[in-house]
Amino acid sequence: MDKFMIEGGAKLYGSVKAQSAKNSVLPLLAASILTDKKVVIRETPAISDVVCMAQILRELGAEVWFRGEDIVIESARASCHKLSSSLTKELRSSVFMLGSLLTRFHRAVISYPGGCDIGLRPIDLHLNALKRLGVSISEREGYILCQCDKLHGADISLDFPSVGATENVMLAAVMAEGTTCLTGAAKEPEIVDLQKFLNRMGAKVAGAGTDVITIEGVKELGSVTFKPVKDRIEAGTFLIACAICGGEIEVTGVRGENIGLLLHKLRENGCKIQVKNDKIRIESNTRLKCNRRIETMPFPGFPTDLQAQATALNCGAEGGALVVENLFETRFKYVPELQKMGADIEVKGRSAFVRGVPRLHGASITAGDLRGGAALVLAALGAEGSSQVLDLSHVDRGYYDFEGKLKALGANIQRVRV
């Protein structure tokens, strides 16, 4: 188990390039088994979630390997429709495999998916949508068993714009007989990326980025080489790091409209923001003011995956902030770790009230989930004194060479093998 040793107080300067989006790469990997032709996903970060998804594909019979920064998938020999519980319990995104497996094999067996412990994430929306496409579903001994004679198009309406359910419908309907119309769809940029990927394989998908997506089934899909969208959450994490630490950095690869509400909140804090094409520059050289209210919402609202980092920012700002988490009911589990550093936070249900203190102090803290772990790293970078952040396995799920990129910007951070 690794840990970060951090000496707080260094300002950040320079430029950092965002990696390809974890939340795009994972469904693209799931989609790769829709064809028996070669698939190449370019500039793929070797984060642990990607490595885990690659191993899932291998267990299905696909050949998967990294070629430089790219990942290559040959799934012609894929023949297994059952996912082992050891891997699916590690990776929430394994649920995307349901739609792909049903398209490829007309059957799928998967244990309930895992991932970060940030609250209940039921997959009823996924399963109910798949039933509309002709899938029969049963449960036995912790496994979900899905099968169908054939998939057929249907009109499907989601009660909530779930990203995963939207992507599963796209993957299951892409070669179904007839046309599927999905209303209430999620609008995230990663949904648009999946549409582009599928269409370059020969699919007929339209409407991604709106709340209505239509999928006209095709007979087969072909080879594709694809470069995913850059990671708006990683980009936002670095922007918040600079806001906390002070200094001036440029994040490249992410368009401002993909994190528009974060940029608005950073300006509200007192940061100077400049956006030009896919370059975002932030300057933070005075004590920041708290955001009066941050409320997580589906895209284009404030991302739940940046809530913890924004809370860490407000801990050292002037005034008070109300943070409301609408998507996951236990996403404040990182708060006791911030309190060890002197943060003044009161949590009630899905809301946290933050009273800014002049400065946090160093402490020994433990990352309990991916984004909460990132928030602790940022808080330690801006704190007075030394900190150690334990259990980096969660952070490594979503950030590749996190410490290397931060060190290049001037942060005093070291990874140590325990």
PDB file of N, CA and C in Angstrom, residues 3 18 95 119 122 134 193 240 256 259 265 338 375 383:
ATOM      1  N   LYS A   3       1.545   5.540   0.068  1.00  0.00           N
ATOM      2  CA  LYS A   3       1.022   6.759   0.689  1.00  0.00           C
ATOM      3  C   LYS A   3       1.726   7.952   0.079  1.00  0.00           C
ATOM      4  N   ALA A  18      -4.627  17.423 -19.464  1.00  0.00           N
ATOM      5  CA  ALA A  18      -5.586  16.469 -18.920  1.00  0.00           C
ATOM      6  C   ALA A  18      -5.472  15.131 -19.649  1.00  0.00           C
ATOM      7  N   VAL A  95     -20.718  -2.745 -14.832  1.00  0.00           N
ATOM      8  CA  VAL A  95     -22.135  -2.859 -15.175  1.00  0.00           C
ATOM      9  C   VAL A  95     -22.382  -2.521 -16.639  1.00  0.00           C
ATOM     10  N   GLY A 119     -22.267   5.288  -1.161  1.00  0.00           N
ATOM     11  CA  GLY A 119     -23.709   5.170  -1.002  1.00  0.00           C
ATOM     12  C   GLY A 119     -24.301   4.169  -1.969  1.00  0.00           C
ATOM     13  N   PRO A 122     -28.254   1.750  -6.912  1.00  0.00           N
ATOM     14  CA  PRO A 122     -29.026   0.646  -7.479  1.00  0.00           C
ATOM     15  C   PRO A 122     -29.017   0.694  -8.995  1.00  0.00           C
ATOM     16  N   GLY A 134     -36.349  -6.553 -24.439  1.00  0.00           N
ATOM     17  CA  GLY A 134     -36.620  -7.967 -24.627  1.00  0.00           C
ATOM     18  C   GLY A 134     -35.793  -8.898 -23.773  1.00  0.00           C
ATOM     19  N   ASP A 193     -19.270  11.124 -26.418  1.00  0.00           N
ATOM     20  CA  ASP A 193     -18.098  10.364 -26.855  1.00  0.00           C
ATOM     21  C   ASP A 193     -18.470   8.938 -27.252  1.00  0.00           C
ATOM     22  N   ILE A 240      -8.781  23.347  -9.054  1.00  0.00           N
ATOM     23  CA  ILE A 240      -9.065  23.556  -7.633  1.00  0.00           C
ATOM     24  C   ILE A 240      -7.774  23.510  -6.815  1.00  0.00           C
ATOM     25  N   GLY A 256     -14.009  24.741 -21.822  1.00  0.00           N
ATOM     26  CA  GLY A 256     -14.625  25.387 -20.681  1.00  0.00           C
ATOM     27  C   GLY A 256     -16.079  24.999 -20.467  1.00  0.00           C
ATOM     28  N   ILE A 259     -16.949  22.147 -18.044  1.00  0.00           N
ATOM     29  CA  ILE A 259     -16.886  22.361 -16.595  1.00  0.00           C
ATOM     30  C   ILE A 259     -17.298  23.803 -16.284  1.00  0.00           C
ATOM     31  N   LYS A 265     -17.962  28.934 -10.209  1.00  0.00           N
ATOM     32  CA  LYS A 265     -17.731  28.882  -8.763  1.00  0.00           C
ATOM     33  C   LYS A 265     -16.331  29.361  -8.407  1.00  0.00           C
ATOM     34  N   LEU A 338     -10.855  15.616   6.823  1.00  0.00           N
ATOM     35  CA  LEU A 338     -10.604  17.062   6.748  1.00  0.00           C
ATOM     36  C   LEU A 338     -10.662  17.692   8.133  1.00  0.00           C
ATOM     37  N   ALA A 375      -9.525  15.053  -2.824  1.00  0.00           N
ATOM     38  CA  ALA A 375      -9.773  16.248  -2.023  1.00  0.00           C
ATOM     39  C   ALA A 375      -8.800  16.338  -0.851  1.00  0.00           C
ATOM     40  N   ALA A 383      -2.240  23.044   3.098  1.00  0.00           N
ATOM     41  CA  ALA A 383      -2.184  23.136   4.562  1.00  0.00           C
ATOM     42  C   ALA A 383      -0.814  23.586   5.045  1.00  0.00           C
TER      43      ALA A 383
END
